[in-house]
Short mmCIF file of C-alpha atoms and ligand atoms in Angstrom, two decimals:
data_model
loop_
_atom_site.label_atom_id
_atom_site.label_comp_id
_atom_site.label_asym_id
_atom_site.label_seq_id
_atom_site.Cartn_x
_atom_site.Cartn_y
_atom_site.Cartn_z
CA MET A 1 28.37 -3.44 6.56
CA ALA A 2 29.51 -4.21 3.02
CA ASN A 3 32.46 -6.57 2.48
CA HIS A 4 35.18 -6.22 -0.14
CA CYS A 5 35.29 -9.41 -2.15
CA ASN A 6 37.61 -9.73 -5.21
CA GLY A 7 37.76 -5.97 -5.34
CA LYS A 8 33.97 -5.72 -5.59
CA LEU A 9 31.55 -4.58 -2.94
CA ASP A 10 29.60 -7.47 -1.49
CA TYR A 11 26.44 -6.51 0.36
CA SER A 12 25.48 -10.06 1.31
CA MET A 13 26.57 -9.35 4.90
CA LYS A 14 23.26 -7.53 5.27
CA LEU A 15 21.29 -10.69 4.50
CA PRO A 16 19.17 -11.42 7.53
CA THR A 17 18.80 -14.86 9.04
CA ILE A 18 15.22 -15.88 8.31
CA LYS A 19 13.72 -16.80 11.68
CA PHE A 20 9.97 -17.05 11.04
CA THR A 21 8.55 -19.10 8.18
CA LYS A 22 5.47 -20.77 9.68
CA LEU A 23 1.88 -19.55 9.91
CA PHE A 24 1.08 -17.52 13.03
CA ILE A 25 -2.27 -18.65 14.44
CA ASN A 26 -3.59 -18.09 17.95
CA GLY A 27 -0.23 -16.85 19.21
CA GLU A 28 1.82 -19.79 17.89
CA PHE A 29 3.94 -20.45 14.82
CA VAL A 30 2.49 -23.59 13.21
CA ASP A 31 2.80 -25.66 10.03
CA SER A 32 -0.05 -25.52 7.57
CA VAL A 33 -2.69 -28.23 7.95
CA SER A 34 -1.72 -29.78 4.61
CA GLY A 35 2.02 -29.45 5.34
CA GLY A 36 2.28 -27.44 2.11
CA THR A 37 5.04 -24.86 1.65
CA PHE A 38 6.22 -22.39 -0.98
CA GLU A 39 9.45 -20.62 -1.82
CA THR A 40 9.88 -16.92 -1.36
CA ILE A 41 12.28 -15.55 -3.96
CA ASP A 42 15.07 -12.96 -3.77
CA PRO A 43 14.42 -10.64 -6.75
CA ARG A 44 18.12 -9.69 -6.82
CA THR A 45 18.97 -13.20 -7.99
CA GLY A 46 15.73 -15.07 -8.78
CA GLU A 47 16.74 -17.67 -6.18
CA ALA A 48 14.81 -18.87 -3.14
CA ILE A 49 15.50 -17.14 0.19
CA ALA A 50 13.26 -19.29 2.37
CA ILE A 51 10.59 -21.99 2.36
CA VAL A 52 7.39 -20.67 3.94
CA ALA A 53 4.34 -22.58 5.20
CA GLU A 54 1.52 -22.23 2.68
CA GLY A 55 -1.82 -21.36 4.23
CA ALA A 56 -5.03 -22.44 2.52
CA LYS A 57 -8.74 -22.62 3.36
CA GLU A 58 -8.38 -24.94 6.37
CA ASP A 59 -5.66 -22.71 7.87
CA ILE A 60 -7.81 -19.62 7.35
CA ASP A 61 -10.61 -21.49 9.15
CA LEU A 62 -8.31 -22.07 12.13
CA ALA A 63 -7.15 -18.46 12.13
CA VAL A 64 -10.75 -17.20 11.98
CA LYS A 65 -11.71 -19.51 14.84
CA ALA A 66 -8.87 -18.04 16.93
CA ALA A 67 -9.77 -14.47 15.99
CA ARG A 68 -13.48 -15.11 16.65
CA GLN A 69 -12.73 -16.57 20.07
CA ALA A 70 -10.42 -13.65 20.88
CA PHE A 71 -13.04 -11.13 19.79
CA ASP A 72 -16.12 -12.75 21.33
CA HIS A 73 -14.55 -13.90 24.60
CA GLY A 74 -11.04 -12.45 24.90
CA PRO A 75 -9.76 -9.31 26.60
CA TRP A 76 -8.76 -7.21 23.57
CA SER A 77 -12.11 -5.69 22.60
CA ARG A 78 -13.11 -5.39 26.28
CA MET A 79 -10.03 -3.68 27.70
CA SER A 80 -9.92 0.10 27.83
CA GLY A 81 -8.52 2.01 24.89
CA SER A 82 -5.58 3.14 26.98
CA GLU A 83 -4.70 -0.47 27.84
CA ARG A 84 -4.69 -1.34 24.14
CA ALA A 85 -2.61 1.78 23.51
CA THR A 86 0.03 0.69 26.05
CA ILE A 87 0.49 -2.62 24.22
CA MET A 88 0.58 -0.89 20.83
CA MET A 89 3.25 1.54 22.09
CA LYS A 90 5.35 -1.41 23.26
CA PHE A 91 4.86 -3.05 19.85
CA ALA A 92 6.13 0.17 18.21
CA ASP A 93 9.20 0.25 20.48
CA LEU A 94 10.03 -3.34 19.54
CA ILE A 95 9.87 -2.40 15.86
CA ASP A 96 12.31 0.44 16.52
CA GLU A 97 14.68 -2.06 18.17
CA ASN A 98 14.60 -4.26 15.03
CA ILE A 99 14.69 -1.67 12.25
CA GLU A 100 17.73 -3.06 10.40
CA GLU A 101 16.48 -6.63 10.36
CA LEU A 102 13.00 -5.62 9.21
CA ALA A 103 14.38 -3.34 6.47
CA ALA A 104 16.63 -6.19 5.32
CA LEU A 105 13.68 -8.61 5.15
CA ASP A 106 11.70 -6.25 2.89
CA CYS A 107 14.86 -5.70 0.85
CA VAL A 108 15.44 -9.41 0.08
CA ASP A 109 11.74 -10.19 -0.29
CA ALA A 110 10.57 -7.19 -2.36
CA GLY A 111 13.78 -5.66 -3.76
CA LYS A 112 13.17 -2.45 -1.80
CA LEU A 113 16.09 -0.14 -1.04
CA PHE A 114 17.58 -1.09 2.31
CA SER A 115 18.47 2.55 3.04
CA MET A 116 14.85 3.69 2.47
CA GLY A 117 13.48 0.85 4.58
CA LYS A 118 15.79 1.78 7.43
CA ALA A 119 15.22 5.54 7.22
CA VAL A 120 11.59 5.69 6.13
CA ASP A 121 9.38 2.59 5.86
CA ILE A 122 10.16 0.85 9.14
CA PRO A 123 10.35 3.95 11.39
CA GLN A 124 7.07 5.10 9.84
CA VAL A 125 5.25 1.87 10.67
CA ALA A 126 6.30 2.24 14.30
CA ASN A 127 4.92 5.78 14.21
CA CYS A 128 1.73 4.56 12.55
CA LEU A 129 1.19 2.26 15.54
CA ARG A 130 1.82 5.19 17.90
CA TYR A 131 -0.62 7.42 16.01
CA TYR A 132 -3.45 4.89 16.34
CA ALA A 133 -2.45 4.04 19.92
CA GLY A 134 -3.09 7.73 20.61
CA ALA A 135 -6.58 7.38 19.16
CA ALA A 136 -7.53 4.14 20.94
CA ASP A 137 -8.89 5.90 24.04
CA LYS A 138 -10.68 8.64 22.10
CA ILE A 139 -13.36 6.58 20.39
CA HIS A 140 -16.63 8.36 21.12
CA GLY A 141 -20.21 8.15 20.07
CA GLU A 142 -22.51 11.18 20.08
CA VAL A 143 -25.38 12.42 22.20
CA LEU A 144 -28.31 12.87 19.81
CA LYS A 145 -30.73 15.77 19.64
CA MET A 146 -33.88 13.70 19.32
CA SER A 147 -37.12 15.25 18.00
CA ARG A 148 -39.29 13.59 20.66
CA PRO A 149 -38.83 13.11 24.44
CA LEU A 150 -36.27 10.41 23.94
CA PHE A 151 -32.71 10.22 25.11
CA GLY A 152 -30.54 8.86 22.31
CA TYR A 153 -26.85 8.34 21.89
CA THR A 154 -24.51 6.39 19.65
CA LEU A 155 -21.72 4.00 20.52
CA ARG A 156 -18.84 3.19 18.19
CA GLU A 157 -18.05 -0.47 18.63
CA PRO A 158 -15.34 -2.57 16.97
CA ILE A 159 -16.65 -4.23 13.84
CA GLY A 160 -15.35 -7.66 14.89
CA VAL A 161 -13.05 -10.08 13.05
CA VAL A 162 -11.29 -8.41 10.13
CA GLY A 163 -9.55 -10.06 7.17
CA HIS A 164 -6.72 -7.96 5.74
CA ILE A 165 -5.44 -8.93 2.29
CA ILE A 166 -2.37 -6.93 1.27
CA PRO A 167 0.02 -6.52 -1.70
CA TRP A 168 3.79 -6.81 -1.94
CA ASN A 169 4.99 -3.36 -2.95
CA PHE A 170 5.24 -1.90 0.59
CA PRO A 171 5.06 -5.03 2.77
CA SER A 172 5.58 -3.25 6.11
CA THR A 173 3.60 -0.08 5.35
CA MET A 174 0.61 -2.05 4.04
CA PHE A 175 0.64 -4.35 7.06
CA PHE A 176 0.36 -1.49 9.54
CA MET A 177 -1.95 0.72 7.46
CA LYS A 178 -4.43 -2.09 8.03
CA VAL A 179 -3.43 -3.60 11.36
CA ALA A 180 -2.81 -0.46 13.44
CA PRO A 181 -6.26 1.19 13.14
CA ALA A 182 -8.01 -2.18 13.46
CA MET A 183 -6.06 -2.85 16.68
CA ALA A 184 -6.96 0.56 18.08
CA ALA A 185 -10.63 -0.08 17.29
CA GLY A 186 -10.52 -3.31 19.33
CA CYS A 187 -10.87 -5.72 16.40
CA THR A 188 -9.18 -9.07 16.00
CA MET A 189 -7.75 -10.04 12.63
CA ILE A 190 -6.26 -12.35 10.05
CA VAL A 191 -3.59 -10.87 7.78
CA LYS A 192 -2.75 -12.49 4.46
CA PRO A 193 0.47 -10.96 3.18
CA ALA A 194 1.21 -11.20 -0.54
CA GLU A 195 2.80 -14.51 -1.53
CA GLN A 196 5.87 -12.58 -2.79
CA THR A 197 6.56 -10.92 0.60
CA PRO A 198 5.57 -12.95 3.68
CA LEU A 199 8.76 -12.49 5.73
CA SER A 200 8.35 -9.15 7.51
CA ALA A 201 4.69 -9.92 8.28
CA LEU A 202 5.74 -13.05 10.18
CA PHE A 203 8.39 -11.07 12.05
CA TYR A 204 5.72 -8.53 13.05
CA ALA A 205 3.58 -11.40 14.37
CA HIS A 206 6.48 -12.42 16.62
CA LEU A 207 6.92 -8.83 17.86
CA ALA A 208 3.18 -8.53 18.54
CA LYS A 209 3.38 -11.54 20.84
CA GLN A 210 6.43 -10.08 22.60
CA ALA A 211 4.59 -6.79 23.08
CA GLY A 212 1.75 -8.56 24.87
CA VAL A 213 -0.90 -8.62 22.14
CA PRO A 214 -3.24 -11.41 23.33
CA ASP A 215 -3.32 -14.67 21.39
CA GLY A 216 -5.78 -14.71 18.50
CA VAL A 217 -5.83 -10.92 18.04
CA ILE A 218 -3.34 -10.91 15.13
CA ASN A 219 -3.06 -14.03 12.99
CA VAL A 220 -0.76 -14.05 9.96
CA VAL A 221 -1.40 -16.62 7.23
CA PRO A 222 0.87 -16.44 4.17
CA GLY A 223 -0.49 -18.16 1.08
CA PHE A 224 -1.81 -17.57 -2.42
CA GLY A 225 -4.69 -15.39 -3.53
CA PRO A 226 -7.09 -17.91 -5.07
CA THR A 227 -6.78 -20.19 -2.00
CA ALA A 228 -5.93 -18.33 1.24
CA GLY A 229 -7.10 -14.92 -0.03
CA ALA A 230 -10.38 -16.24 -1.44
CA ALA A 231 -11.02 -18.16 1.81
CA ILE A 232 -10.93 -14.81 3.65
CA SER A 233 -13.25 -12.90 1.32
CA SER A 234 -15.82 -15.71 1.28
CA HIS A 235 -15.64 -16.60 4.98
CA MET A 236 -18.95 -16.58 6.84
CA ASP A 237 -17.35 -15.67 10.18
CA ILE A 238 -15.28 -12.66 9.09
CA ASP A 239 -17.03 -9.34 9.67
CA LYS A 240 -15.07 -7.10 7.33
CA VAL A 241 -12.45 -7.42 4.60
CA SER A 242 -9.90 -4.69 4.08
CA PHE A 243 -8.19 -5.23 0.74
CA THR A 244 -5.32 -3.50 -1.02
CA GLY A 245 -4.30 -4.77 -4.44
CA SER A 246 -5.30 -4.73 -8.08
CA THR A 247 -8.68 -3.62 -9.37
CA GLU A 248 -9.29 -7.07 -10.93
CA VAL A 249 -8.79 -8.91 -7.63
CA GLY A 250 -10.69 -6.21 -5.71
CA ARG A 251 -13.72 -7.00 -7.82
CA LYS A 252 -13.40 -10.71 -6.94
CA VAL A 253 -13.10 -9.89 -3.24
CA MET A 254 -16.26 -7.80 -3.38
CA GLN A 255 -18.14 -10.51 -5.27
CA ALA A 256 -17.09 -13.17 -2.74
CA ALA A 257 -18.10 -10.94 0.17
CA ALA A 258 -21.51 -10.33 -1.43
CA ALA A 259 -22.01 -14.01 -2.16
CA SER A 260 -21.18 -15.08 1.41
CA ASN A 261 -22.25 -13.12 4.49
CA LEU A 262 -22.51 -9.65 2.88
CA LYS A 263 -19.54 -8.45 4.90
CA PRO A 264 -18.49 -4.87 4.15
CA VAL A 265 -15.29 -4.48 2.17
CA SER A 266 -12.88 -1.62 1.75
CA LEU A 267 -10.89 -1.56 -1.47
CA GLU A 268 -7.62 0.28 -2.10
CA LEU A 269 -6.91 -0.51 -5.76
CA GLY A 270 -4.81 0.42 -8.74
CA GLY A 271 -4.06 3.76 -10.34
CA LYS A 272 -2.73 5.59 -13.38
CA SER A 273 -2.12 8.98 -11.85
CA PRO A 274 -1.54 12.18 -13.84
CA PHE A 275 1.17 14.69 -12.99
CA LEU A 276 0.45 18.08 -14.56
CA VAL A 277 3.39 20.48 -15.05
CA PHE A 278 2.40 24.05 -15.89
CA ASP A 279 4.76 26.40 -17.69
CA ASP A 280 5.35 28.83 -14.78
CA VAL A 281 7.46 26.35 -12.79
CA ASP A 282 11.17 25.95 -12.30
CA VAL A 283 11.91 23.23 -14.87
CA ASP A 284 14.77 21.62 -12.93
CA THR A 285 12.56 21.13 -9.87
CA ALA A 286 9.70 19.84 -12.02
CA VAL A 287 11.98 17.29 -13.68
CA GLU A 288 13.24 16.01 -10.31
CA LEU A 289 9.72 15.65 -8.94
CA ALA A 290 8.22 14.13 -12.09
CA PHE A 291 10.98 11.55 -12.33
CA PHE A 292 10.64 10.66 -8.66
CA SER A 293 6.83 10.49 -8.96
CA THR A 294 7.08 7.63 -11.45
CA ILE A 295 10.36 5.83 -10.77
CA TYR A 296 10.38 5.81 -6.94
CA ASN A 297 10.27 2.24 -5.56
CA LYS A 298 11.01 1.07 -9.17
CA GLY A 299 7.58 2.29 -10.20
CA GLU A 300 5.85 -0.33 -8.06
CA VAL A 301 3.63 2.25 -6.40
CA CYS A 302 -0.15 2.44 -6.71
CA VAL A 303 -0.02 6.24 -6.91
CA ALA A 304 2.90 6.33 -9.38
CA ALA A 305 2.42 9.28 -11.70
CA SER A 306 3.17 7.40 -14.86
CA ARG A 307 1.35 9.99 -17.04
CA ILE A 308 3.36 13.22 -17.08
CA PHE A 309 1.61 16.11 -18.87
CA VAL A 310 3.87 19.10 -19.62
CA GLN A 311 2.68 22.47 -20.91
CA GLU A 312 3.99 23.17 -24.41
CA ASP A 313 6.24 26.21 -23.70
CA ILE A 314 8.55 24.23 -21.42
CA TYR A 315 8.07 20.79 -23.00
CA ASP A 316 11.33 20.61 -25.00
CA GLU A 317 13.51 21.80 -22.12
CA PHE A 318 11.69 19.44 -19.72
CA VAL A 319 12.22 16.40 -21.95
CA LYS A 320 15.92 17.16 -22.49
CA LYS A 321 16.54 17.48 -18.75
CA LEU A 322 14.44 14.41 -17.95
CA ALA A 323 16.61 12.28 -20.26
CA GLU A 324 19.74 13.55 -18.47
CA LYS A 325 18.21 12.72 -15.12
CA ALA A 326 17.42 9.15 -16.21
CA LYS A 327 20.94 8.60 -17.50
CA GLY A 328 22.44 9.47 -14.11
CA TRP A 329 20.10 7.12 -12.22
CA LYS A 330 21.76 4.07 -10.64
CA VAL A 331 19.97 0.72 -10.79
CA GLY A 332 21.44 -2.18 -8.82
CA ASP A 333 21.61 -4.15 -5.57
CA PRO A 334 19.15 -2.52 -3.15
CA PHE A 335 21.59 -3.08 -0.28
CA ASP A 336 24.11 -0.77 -2.02
CA PRO A 337 23.66 2.70 -0.47
CA THR A 338 24.63 4.40 -3.75
CA VAL A 339 21.84 2.69 -5.70
CA SER A 340 18.51 4.47 -6.34
CA GLN A 341 16.49 1.62 -7.83
CA GLY A 342 16.42 -2.09 -6.99
CA PRO A 343 14.95 -5.08 -8.86
CA GLN A 344 11.25 -5.55 -9.67
CA VAL A 345 9.52 -7.82 -7.18
CA ASP A 346 9.39 -11.01 -9.24
CA LYS A 347 9.72 -12.62 -12.66
CA GLN A 348 6.06 -12.15 -13.49
CA GLN A 349 6.14 -8.42 -12.76
CA PHE A 350 9.50 -8.07 -14.59
CA GLU A 351 8.11 -9.76 -17.71
CA LYS A 352 4.87 -7.77 -17.58
CA ILE A 353 6.81 -4.48 -17.53
CA LEU A 354 9.09 -5.51 -20.39
CA SER A 355 6.06 -6.58 -22.44
CA TYR A 356 4.46 -3.13 -21.91
CA ILE A 357 7.68 -1.52 -23.13
CA GLU A 358 7.42 -3.58 -26.32
CA ILE A 359 3.74 -2.63 -26.68
CA GLY A 360 4.67 1.06 -26.29
CA LYS A 361 7.24 0.75 -29.10
CA LYS A 362 4.81 -1.11 -31.35
CA GLU A 363 2.09 1.47 -30.74
CA GLY A 364 4.45 4.14 -32.08
CA ALA A 365 5.61 5.93 -28.92
CA THR A 366 9.24 7.10 -28.97
CA LEU A 367 11.61 5.60 -26.44
CA LEU A 368 13.55 8.50 -24.90
CA THR A 369 15.60 6.46 -22.41
CA GLY A 370 15.86 2.91 -21.08
CA GLY A 371 13.64 0.12 -22.34
CA LYS A 372 15.84 -2.82 -21.42
CA ALA A 373 16.49 -5.31 -18.64
CA LEU A 374 19.83 -5.03 -16.84
CA ASN A 375 22.20 -7.70 -15.48
CA SER A 376 22.17 -11.37 -16.32
CA LYS A 377 20.27 -12.36 -13.21
CA GLY A 378 17.70 -10.69 -11.03
CA TYR A 379 14.78 -8.55 -12.19
CA TYR A 380 16.37 -5.18 -12.96
CA ILE A 381 14.91 -2.78 -15.55
CA GLU A 382 16.28 0.56 -16.76
CA PRO A 383 14.19 3.64 -15.97
CA THR A 384 12.18 3.96 -19.16
CA ILE A 385 10.70 7.13 -20.61
CA PHE A 386 8.41 7.34 -23.63
CA ILE A 387 7.56 10.55 -25.48
CA ASN A 388 5.11 11.06 -28.36
CA VAL A 389 2.56 9.07 -26.41
CA ARG A 390 -1.12 9.29 -27.34
CA ASP A 391 -3.79 9.11 -24.61
CA ASP A 392 -5.32 6.01 -26.20
CA MET A 393 -2.11 3.94 -26.12
CA ALA A 394 -1.98 1.02 -23.68
CA ILE A 395 1.09 2.52 -21.95
CA ALA A 396 -0.98 5.63 -21.16
CA ARG A 397 -4.07 3.73 -20.03
CA ASP A 398 -2.97 0.59 -18.17
CA GLU A 399 -1.31 0.39 -14.80
CA ILE A 400 2.17 -0.94 -15.63
CA PHE A 401 3.50 -0.89 -12.07
CA GLY A 402 7.11 -0.47 -13.16
CA PRO A 403 9.70 2.23 -13.97
CA VAL A 404 7.94 3.32 -17.16
CA MET A 405 6.87 6.91 -17.76
CA SER A 406 4.80 8.45 -20.55
CA VAL A 407 5.40 12.15 -21.21
CA MET A 408 2.74 14.13 -23.06
CA LYS A 409 2.32 17.76 -24.15
CA PHE A 410 -0.69 20.00 -23.42
CA LYS A 411 -1.74 23.57 -24.22
CA THR A 412 -4.50 24.78 -21.89
CA ILE A 413 -5.68 24.23 -18.32
CA ASP A 414 -8.96 22.75 -19.53
CA GLU A 415 -7.12 20.31 -21.74
CA ALA A 416 -4.87 19.26 -18.85
CA ILE A 417 -7.89 18.62 -16.62
CA ARG A 418 -9.79 16.69 -19.30
CA ARG A 419 -6.83 14.47 -20.19
CA GLY A 420 -5.79 14.02 -16.54
CA ASN A 421 -9.27 12.72 -15.78
CA ASP A 422 -9.38 10.50 -18.87
CA THR A 423 -8.78 7.25 -16.98
CA LYS A 424 -10.86 4.63 -15.21
CA TYR A 425 -8.71 5.18 -12.13
CA GLY A 426 -8.78 8.00 -9.56
CA LEU A 427 -6.17 7.39 -6.89
CA ALA A 428 -3.84 10.40 -6.92
CA ALA A 429 -2.72 13.37 -9.00
CA GLY A 430 0.14 15.88 -8.94
CA ILE A 431 0.10 19.53 -9.98
CA MET A 432 3.12 21.80 -10.42
CA THR A 433 2.45 25.50 -10.74
CA LYS A 434 3.24 28.79 -9.00
CA SER A 435 -0.29 30.05 -9.63
CA LEU A 436 -2.74 29.70 -6.75
CA ASP A 437 -5.62 30.07 -9.22
CA VAL A 438 -4.39 27.22 -11.37
CA ALA A 439 -3.70 25.04 -8.31
CA ASN A 440 -7.17 25.69 -6.89
CA THR A 441 -9.01 25.18 -10.18
CA VAL A 442 -7.17 22.04 -11.15
CA SER A 443 -7.17 20.38 -7.71
CA ARG A 444 -10.96 20.78 -7.48
CA SER A 445 -11.49 19.47 -11.00
CA LEU A 446 -9.40 16.33 -10.87
CA ARG A 447 -11.29 13.23 -9.78
CA ALA A 448 -8.78 11.54 -7.48
CA GLY A 449 -8.59 10.71 -3.79
CA VAL A 450 -5.44 12.72 -3.12
CA ILE A 451 -4.01 15.77 -4.90
CA TRP A 452 -0.42 16.80 -4.30
CA ILE A 453 0.42 20.40 -5.24
CA ASN A 454 4.12 21.11 -5.80
CA CYS A 455 5.01 17.84 -4.09
CA TYR A 456 4.42 14.13 -4.59
CA PHE A 457 4.08 11.10 -2.30
CA ALA A 458 3.27 13.53 0.52
CA PHE A 459 1.73 10.77 2.60
CA ASP A 460 1.06 11.31 6.26
CA LYS A 461 -0.50 9.04 8.83
CA ASP A 462 -3.00 11.83 9.61
CA CYS A 463 -4.01 12.31 5.96
CA PRO A 464 -6.77 10.00 4.62
CA PHE A 465 -5.77 8.07 1.53
CA GLY A 466 -7.87 6.13 -0.97
CA GLY A 467 -9.43 6.14 -4.39
CA PHE A 468 -12.18 7.54 -6.57
CA LYS A 469 -13.67 5.58 -9.47
CA MET A 470 -12.08 2.15 -10.07
CA SER A 471 -9.28 2.88 -7.60
CA GLY A 472 -11.61 1.78 -4.82
CA PHE A 473 -13.45 3.22 -1.84
CA GLU A 474 -13.05 3.89 1.89
CA ARG A 475 -9.84 5.36 3.25
CA ASP A 476 -6.62 4.22 4.88
CA ASN A 477 -4.66 6.57 7.19
CA GLY A 478 -6.09 9.26 9.42
CA LEU A 479 -9.06 8.83 11.71
CA GLU A 480 -11.12 7.77 8.69
CA ALA A 481 -9.25 4.46 8.77
CA LEU A 482 -10.09 3.98 12.45
CA HIS A 483 -13.77 4.52 11.65
CA LYS A 484 -13.80 1.81 9.03
CA TYR A 485 -13.10 -0.75 11.76
CA LEU A 486 -15.89 0.61 13.97
CA GLN A 487 -19.65 0.36 13.63
CA VAL A 488 -22.27 2.70 15.01
CA LYS A 489 -24.87 1.45 17.46
CA SER A 490 -27.79 3.73 18.42
CA VAL A 491 -29.19 3.46 21.94
CA VAL A 492 -32.57 5.09 22.74
CA THR A 493 -34.64 5.36 25.93
CA PRO A 494 -37.69 7.54 26.85
CA ILE A 495 -37.04 10.55 29.03
CA HIS A 496 -40.41 10.45 30.84
CA ASN A 497 -40.48 6.77 31.59
CA SER A 498 -43.18 6.08 29.02
CA PRO A 499 -42.34 3.29 26.58
CA TRP A 500 -45.10 4.30 24.07
CA LEU A 501 -44.42 7.69 22.58
P1 NAD B 601 -3.06 -8.44 -6.44
O1 NAD B 601 -4.42 -7.89 -6.55
O2 NAD B 601 -2.60 -9.43 -7.44
O3 NAD B 601 -2.83 -9.11 -5.01
C1 NAD B 601 -3.11 -8.41 -3.81
C2 NAD B 601 -3.42 -9.43 -2.73
O4 NAD B 601 -4.62 -10.12 -3.10
C3 NAD B 601 -2.34 -10.50 -2.55
O5 NAD B 601 -2.22 -10.80 -1.18
C4 NAD B 601 -2.93 -11.68 -3.31
O6 NAD B 601 -2.48 -12.94 -2.84
C5 NAD B 601 -4.41 -11.52 -3.01
N1 NAD B 601 -5.30 -12.18 -3.96
C6 NAD B 601 -5.06 -12.53 -5.24
N2 NAD B 601 -6.13 -13.16 -5.77
C7 NAD B 601 -7.08 -13.19 -4.81
C8 NAD B 601 -8.41 -13.69 -4.75
N3 NAD B 601 -8.98 -14.29 -5.78
N4 NAD B 601 -9.10 -13.52 -3.61
C9 NAD B 601 -8.56 -12.89 -2.54
N5 NAD B 601 -7.30 -12.44 -2.53
C10 NAD B 601 -6.55 -12.56 -3.66
O7 NAD B 601 -2.10 -7.15 -6.42
P2 NAD B 601 -0.54 -7.14 -6.29
O8 NAD B 601 0.04 -7.56 -7.60
O9 NAD B 601 -0.07 -7.84 -5.06
O10 NAD B 601 -0.28 -5.58 -6.03
C11 NAD B 601 -0.27 -4.68 -7.05
C12 NAD B 601 -1.60 -3.97 -7.16
O11 NAD B 601 -1.96 -3.42 -5.89
C13 NAD B 601 -1.56 -2.80 -8.10
O12 NAD B 601 -2.73 -2.76 -8.87
C14 NAD B 601 -1.50 -1.60 -7.17
O13 NAD B 601 -1.97 -0.41 -7.71
C15 NAD B 601 -2.33 -2.07 -6.04
N6 NAD B 601 -2.01 -1.31 -4.83
C16 NAD B 601 -2.92 -0.39 -4.40
C17 NAD B 601 -2.64 0.38 -3.27
C18 NAD B 601 -3.62 1.40 -2.77
O14 NAD B 601 -3.48 1.82 -1.63
N7 NAD B 601 -4.59 1.81 -3.54
C19 NAD B 601 -1.42 0.21 -2.62
C20 NAD B 601 -0.53 -0.74 -3.08
C21 NAD B 601 -0.84 -1.50 -4.20
#
């Protein structure tokens, strides 16, 4: 699709026409009550792509009213699971029919690689819907073995109106990680996409309507965190908040939920994941995987393994090959199929990453590769690798959320475990070894919600995902995610017709 323009490749032909920029409430695209709007920015250029309606408290109130009405009186929570599944399957088919446009929206909004969006992110969200559609008619309670002559059983009922607050790094994936299981459970919902990436979420709202999702079941309200987001977490008529984002904001969401109607919250938060490379591995493979584990999606990944621990016997060879790998890595326009890394999502994130690189240098770490911004416009940063990093340095402790890797040397298994666990976070960890003993010992000793052995980013819709420690609690993906949108009701009756037992 690229054009040749003055001898240069021009990928602007891929730019989608932006069709949906208003709030989606009760099945309609509407302006915000205040008439307020905000610009969504193309990180390739720093220029505005579209003007989007800005939702705030009064818009959240309208969306909650619609979702409440749809839950309390509408068909969605009352229809059979297989009827919900039929609509969800249709929704998934419509996503498949619009893959290119959706991938292009995430590309211009978030700087994500168009090729990855087309091949991975968007097809996977359609499959996520299909996975939970398959579960919608298999929601069972249990028959209880009571200790007295009572007949008891449990029902699993939808929790009600859910508020989903999501980040910008995987706009489509995050949307459906939340929306698909909540739909299957029979909930109604309000989704607040991140202010950086509202475009695909609004397109999904349009497709939901086309698929036959009843009005009020999915409401999408773009807006800012302290206004629209806070209005969700403090709302008295929302029954659950499902949040993915930073640990700092997660804490605020939990406080607001506690201070309002004590709604349950699930938190998927930040990380600073360790990747432990033992000396029995093939070094070339380890270098490929370690590099990918940090730099994939320009390092804007909650599970990014930005702390790479390498056992001392292979350390020198590993570092030499890692530097070569970084030098061959192409950063540029995410529409260009030969590019491996696009721009950071926005100016704020770009500046935060560059400031951490400066901190790393000042703290005395050695810059092995990268360290600089690229291009005169847009938010591009070279893949950056530090060596001689101490565990107490800010670059080894804080979540940078950018293409910045710290490489450290270790001697023993115990040391690797201790240093891997030396973080307030506990989202993910990677282990590379040929030894089953080492893999078993280390995987059971690391305190993280997911452990990848001889692989990384091995996500699957059937595999629960979430954090330990300050990376949050409850799980996305798998049937665990379905259960977080259900609540258990116990029903008891006497067997012998006597009410007083
Ligand atoms: P963020 O916490 O700044 O924002 C996340 C969402 O919360 C956005 O929609 C934002 O508008 C909203 N928000 C901000 N302030 C709010 C408030 N006071 N009340 C309610 N909502 C508010 O995070 P981000 O910068 O968008 O995303 C990056 C962070 O997300 C990183 O820390 C990353 O690790 C984390 N993340 C975690 C996972 C996971 O599954 N654990 C996945 C992706 C990203």
